Tab-separated table of C-alpha atoms in Angstrom:
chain	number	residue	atom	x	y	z
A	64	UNK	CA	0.000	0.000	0.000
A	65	UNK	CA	2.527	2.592	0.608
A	66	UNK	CA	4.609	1.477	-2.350
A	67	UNK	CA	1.625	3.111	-4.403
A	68	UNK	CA	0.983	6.043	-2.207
A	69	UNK	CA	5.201	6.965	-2.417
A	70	UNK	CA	4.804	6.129	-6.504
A	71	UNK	CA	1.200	8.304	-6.910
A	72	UNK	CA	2.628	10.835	-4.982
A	73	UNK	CA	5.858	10.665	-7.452
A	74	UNK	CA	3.882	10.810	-10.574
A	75	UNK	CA	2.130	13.734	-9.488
A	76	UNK	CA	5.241	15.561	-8.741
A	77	UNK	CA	6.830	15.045	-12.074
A	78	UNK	CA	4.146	16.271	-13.684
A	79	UNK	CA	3.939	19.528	-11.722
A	80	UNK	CA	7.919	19.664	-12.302
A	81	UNK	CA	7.284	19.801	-16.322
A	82	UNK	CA	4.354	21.930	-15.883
A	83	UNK	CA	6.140	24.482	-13.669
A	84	UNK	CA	9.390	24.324	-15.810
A	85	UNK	CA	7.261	24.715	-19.040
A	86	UNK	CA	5.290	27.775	-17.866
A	87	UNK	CA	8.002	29.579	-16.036
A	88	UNK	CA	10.529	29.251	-18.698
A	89	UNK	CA	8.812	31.251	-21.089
A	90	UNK	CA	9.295	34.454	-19.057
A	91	UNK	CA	12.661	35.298	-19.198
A	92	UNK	CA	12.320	37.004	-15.503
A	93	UNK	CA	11.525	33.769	-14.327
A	94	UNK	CA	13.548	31.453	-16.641
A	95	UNK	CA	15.953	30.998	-13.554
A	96	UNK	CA	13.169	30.325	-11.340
A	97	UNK	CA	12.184	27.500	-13.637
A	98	UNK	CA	15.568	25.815	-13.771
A	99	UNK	CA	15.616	25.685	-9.914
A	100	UNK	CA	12.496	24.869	-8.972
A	101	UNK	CA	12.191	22.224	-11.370
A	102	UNK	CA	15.124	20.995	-10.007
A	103	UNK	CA	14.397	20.737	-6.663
A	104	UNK	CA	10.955	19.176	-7.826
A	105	UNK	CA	12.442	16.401	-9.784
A	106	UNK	CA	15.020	15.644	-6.569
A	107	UNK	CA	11.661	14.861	-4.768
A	108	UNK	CA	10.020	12.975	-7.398
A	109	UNK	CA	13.033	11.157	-7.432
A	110	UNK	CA	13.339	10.167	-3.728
A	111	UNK	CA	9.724	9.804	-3.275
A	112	UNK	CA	9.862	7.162	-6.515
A	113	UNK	CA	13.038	5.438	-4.544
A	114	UNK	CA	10.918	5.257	-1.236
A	115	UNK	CA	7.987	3.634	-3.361
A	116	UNK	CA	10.602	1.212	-4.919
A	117	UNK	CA	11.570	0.584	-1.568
A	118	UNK	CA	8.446	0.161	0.415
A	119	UNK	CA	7.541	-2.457	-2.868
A	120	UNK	CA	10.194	-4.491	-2.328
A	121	UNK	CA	9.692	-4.703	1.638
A	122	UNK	CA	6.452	-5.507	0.765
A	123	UNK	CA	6.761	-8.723	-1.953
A	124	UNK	CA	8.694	-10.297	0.362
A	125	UNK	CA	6.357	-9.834	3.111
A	126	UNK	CA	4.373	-12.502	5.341
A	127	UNK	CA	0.706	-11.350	3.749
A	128	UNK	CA	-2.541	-12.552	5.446
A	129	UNK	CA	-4.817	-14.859	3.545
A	130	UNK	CA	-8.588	-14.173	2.565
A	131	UNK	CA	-10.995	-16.534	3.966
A	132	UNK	CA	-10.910	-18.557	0.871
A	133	UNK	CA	-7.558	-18.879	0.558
A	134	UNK	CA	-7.316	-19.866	4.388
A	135	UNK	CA	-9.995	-22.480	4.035
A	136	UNK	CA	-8.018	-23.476	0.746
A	137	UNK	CA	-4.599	-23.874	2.497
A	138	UNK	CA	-2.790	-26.895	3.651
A	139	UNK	CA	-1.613	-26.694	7.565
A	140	UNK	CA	2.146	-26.333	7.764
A	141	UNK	CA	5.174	-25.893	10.314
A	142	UNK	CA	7.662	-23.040	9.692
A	143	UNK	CA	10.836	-23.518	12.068
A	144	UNK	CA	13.120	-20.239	12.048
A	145	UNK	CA	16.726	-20.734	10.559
A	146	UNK	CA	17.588	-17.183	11.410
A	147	UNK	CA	16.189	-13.758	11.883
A	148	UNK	CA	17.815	-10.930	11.958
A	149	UNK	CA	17.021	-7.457	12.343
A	150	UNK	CA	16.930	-4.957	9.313
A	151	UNK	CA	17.347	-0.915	10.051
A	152	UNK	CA	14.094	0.126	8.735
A	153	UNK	CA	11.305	0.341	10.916
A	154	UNK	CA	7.598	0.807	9.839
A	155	UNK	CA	4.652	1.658	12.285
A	156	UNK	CA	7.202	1.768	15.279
A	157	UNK	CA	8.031	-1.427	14.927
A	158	UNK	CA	11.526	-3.181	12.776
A	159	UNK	CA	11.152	-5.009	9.768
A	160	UNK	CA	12.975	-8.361	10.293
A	161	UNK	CA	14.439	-10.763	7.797
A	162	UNK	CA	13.165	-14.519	8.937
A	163	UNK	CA	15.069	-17.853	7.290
A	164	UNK	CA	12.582	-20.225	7.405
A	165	UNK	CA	12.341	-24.042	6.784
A	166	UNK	CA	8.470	-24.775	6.019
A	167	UNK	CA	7.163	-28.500	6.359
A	168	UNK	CA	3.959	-28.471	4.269
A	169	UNK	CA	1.339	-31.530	5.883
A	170	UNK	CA	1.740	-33.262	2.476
A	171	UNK	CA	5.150	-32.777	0.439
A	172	UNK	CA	8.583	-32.055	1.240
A	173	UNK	CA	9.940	-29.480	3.530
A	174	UNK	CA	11.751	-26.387	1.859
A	175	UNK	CA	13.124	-22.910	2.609
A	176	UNK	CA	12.583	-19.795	2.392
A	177	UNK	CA	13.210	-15.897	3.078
A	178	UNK	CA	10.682	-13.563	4.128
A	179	UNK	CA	9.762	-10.106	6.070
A	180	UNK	CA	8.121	-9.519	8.971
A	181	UNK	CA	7.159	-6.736	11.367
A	182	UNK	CA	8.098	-7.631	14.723
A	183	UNK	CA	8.238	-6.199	17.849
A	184	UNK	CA	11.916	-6.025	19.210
A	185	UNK	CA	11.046	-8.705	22.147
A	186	UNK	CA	9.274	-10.954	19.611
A	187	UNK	CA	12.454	-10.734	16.907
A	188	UNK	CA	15.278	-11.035	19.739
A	189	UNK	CA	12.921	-14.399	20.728
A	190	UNK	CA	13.185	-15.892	16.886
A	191	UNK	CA	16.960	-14.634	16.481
A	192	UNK	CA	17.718	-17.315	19.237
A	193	UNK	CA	16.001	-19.930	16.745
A	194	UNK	CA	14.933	-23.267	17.647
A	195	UNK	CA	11.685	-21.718	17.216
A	196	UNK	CA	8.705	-23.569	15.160
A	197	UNK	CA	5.478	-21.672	14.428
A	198	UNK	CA	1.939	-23.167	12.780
A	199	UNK	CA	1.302	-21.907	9.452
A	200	UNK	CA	-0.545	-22.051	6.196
A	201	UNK	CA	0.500	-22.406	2.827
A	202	UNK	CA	-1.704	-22.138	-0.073
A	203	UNK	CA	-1.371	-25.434	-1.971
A	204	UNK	CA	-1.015	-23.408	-5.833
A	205	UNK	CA	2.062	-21.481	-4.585
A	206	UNK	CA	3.819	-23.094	-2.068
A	207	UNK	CA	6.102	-19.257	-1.336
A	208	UNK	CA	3.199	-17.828	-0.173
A	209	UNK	CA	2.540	-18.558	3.602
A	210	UNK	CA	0.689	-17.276	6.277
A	211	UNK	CA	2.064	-17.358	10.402
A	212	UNK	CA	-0.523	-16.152	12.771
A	213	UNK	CA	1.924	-15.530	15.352
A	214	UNK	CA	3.437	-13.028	13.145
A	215	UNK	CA	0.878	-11.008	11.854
C-alpha cells in the first residue's frame, strides 16, 4: 500500500515539475526560477519514486494474510526459524525483520525460504535465538506464499 501512495505521490510531482518548468521558462524574468524549482521538484520525485521502490520491495517479500478462501483453501504447515535478523528500517514503530525459514507443508517435502516480517523487538530477539517452530498455512497453488498467525 505505501509502495503506491510513495509512486502516486511521485507521478504527481513530475508532472507539476514539467508543468512548472514549461510555464516559467517562457518568461525570461523567471527562466531561472524555472531551472531551480524544477530541479528541486524532480530531486523529490526522485526520492519519493526510490521510497515507493523501496516500500515495494519490503512488501513482496512480506508474510501477507490470507482471505478466507484462501485460508480455508490452504494446507496446515510448520515453519521452524533458521535465522532472523534485524533490518534498520522500521515501519509503524516497529523493525522489519528478515526470517530464514524451513516450512514443512502436511503433504510434500519441507523447503526454505526468506521472508519479512514486522516484529516487535522482544518478539524478533525471541526468533533470532532460533529453535523456534510456528503453525502456518501455505496455499497449496504457490507453495512461497505462507501465512504465520503468530506473526501477523
Amino acid at each position: 500500500m505505501a509502495s503506491v501512495v510513495f509512486g502516486a505521490v511521485a507521478v504527481i510531482a513530475l508532472i507539476v515539475g514539467v508543468v512548472l518548468f514549461l510555464v516559467l521558462r517562457r518568461k525570461p524574468h523567471t527562466r531561472v526560477g524555472a531551472y531551480v524549482s524544477a530541479g528541486f521538484i524532480f530531486l523529490a520525485a526522485g526520492l519519493l519514486a526510490m521510497g515507493s521502490l523501496s516500500f515495494a520491495s519490503l512488501e513482496s517479500a512480506a508474510l501477507r494474510t490470507f482471505t478466507p478462501q484462501e485460508r480455508a483453501a490452504a494446507v496446515p504447515c510448520h515453519a521452524a526459524v533458521l535465522g532472523a535478523e534485524e533490518t534498520s528500517n522500521k515501519l509503524n514503530g516497529r523493525y522489519i525483520w528478515t526470517l530464514r525459514l524451513r516450512v514443512t507443508p502436511q503433504t510434500g517435502e519441507p523447503y526454505e525460504i526468506e521472508r519479512t516480517a514486522r516484529l516487535t523487538s522482544s518478539m524478533g530477539e525471541r526468533l533470532e535465538r532460533g529453535n523456534v517452530v510456528l503453525a502456518c498455512l501455505v496455499a497449496p497453488a504457490d507453495h512461497t506464499r505462507i501465512e504465520i498467525a503468530a506473526l501477523a
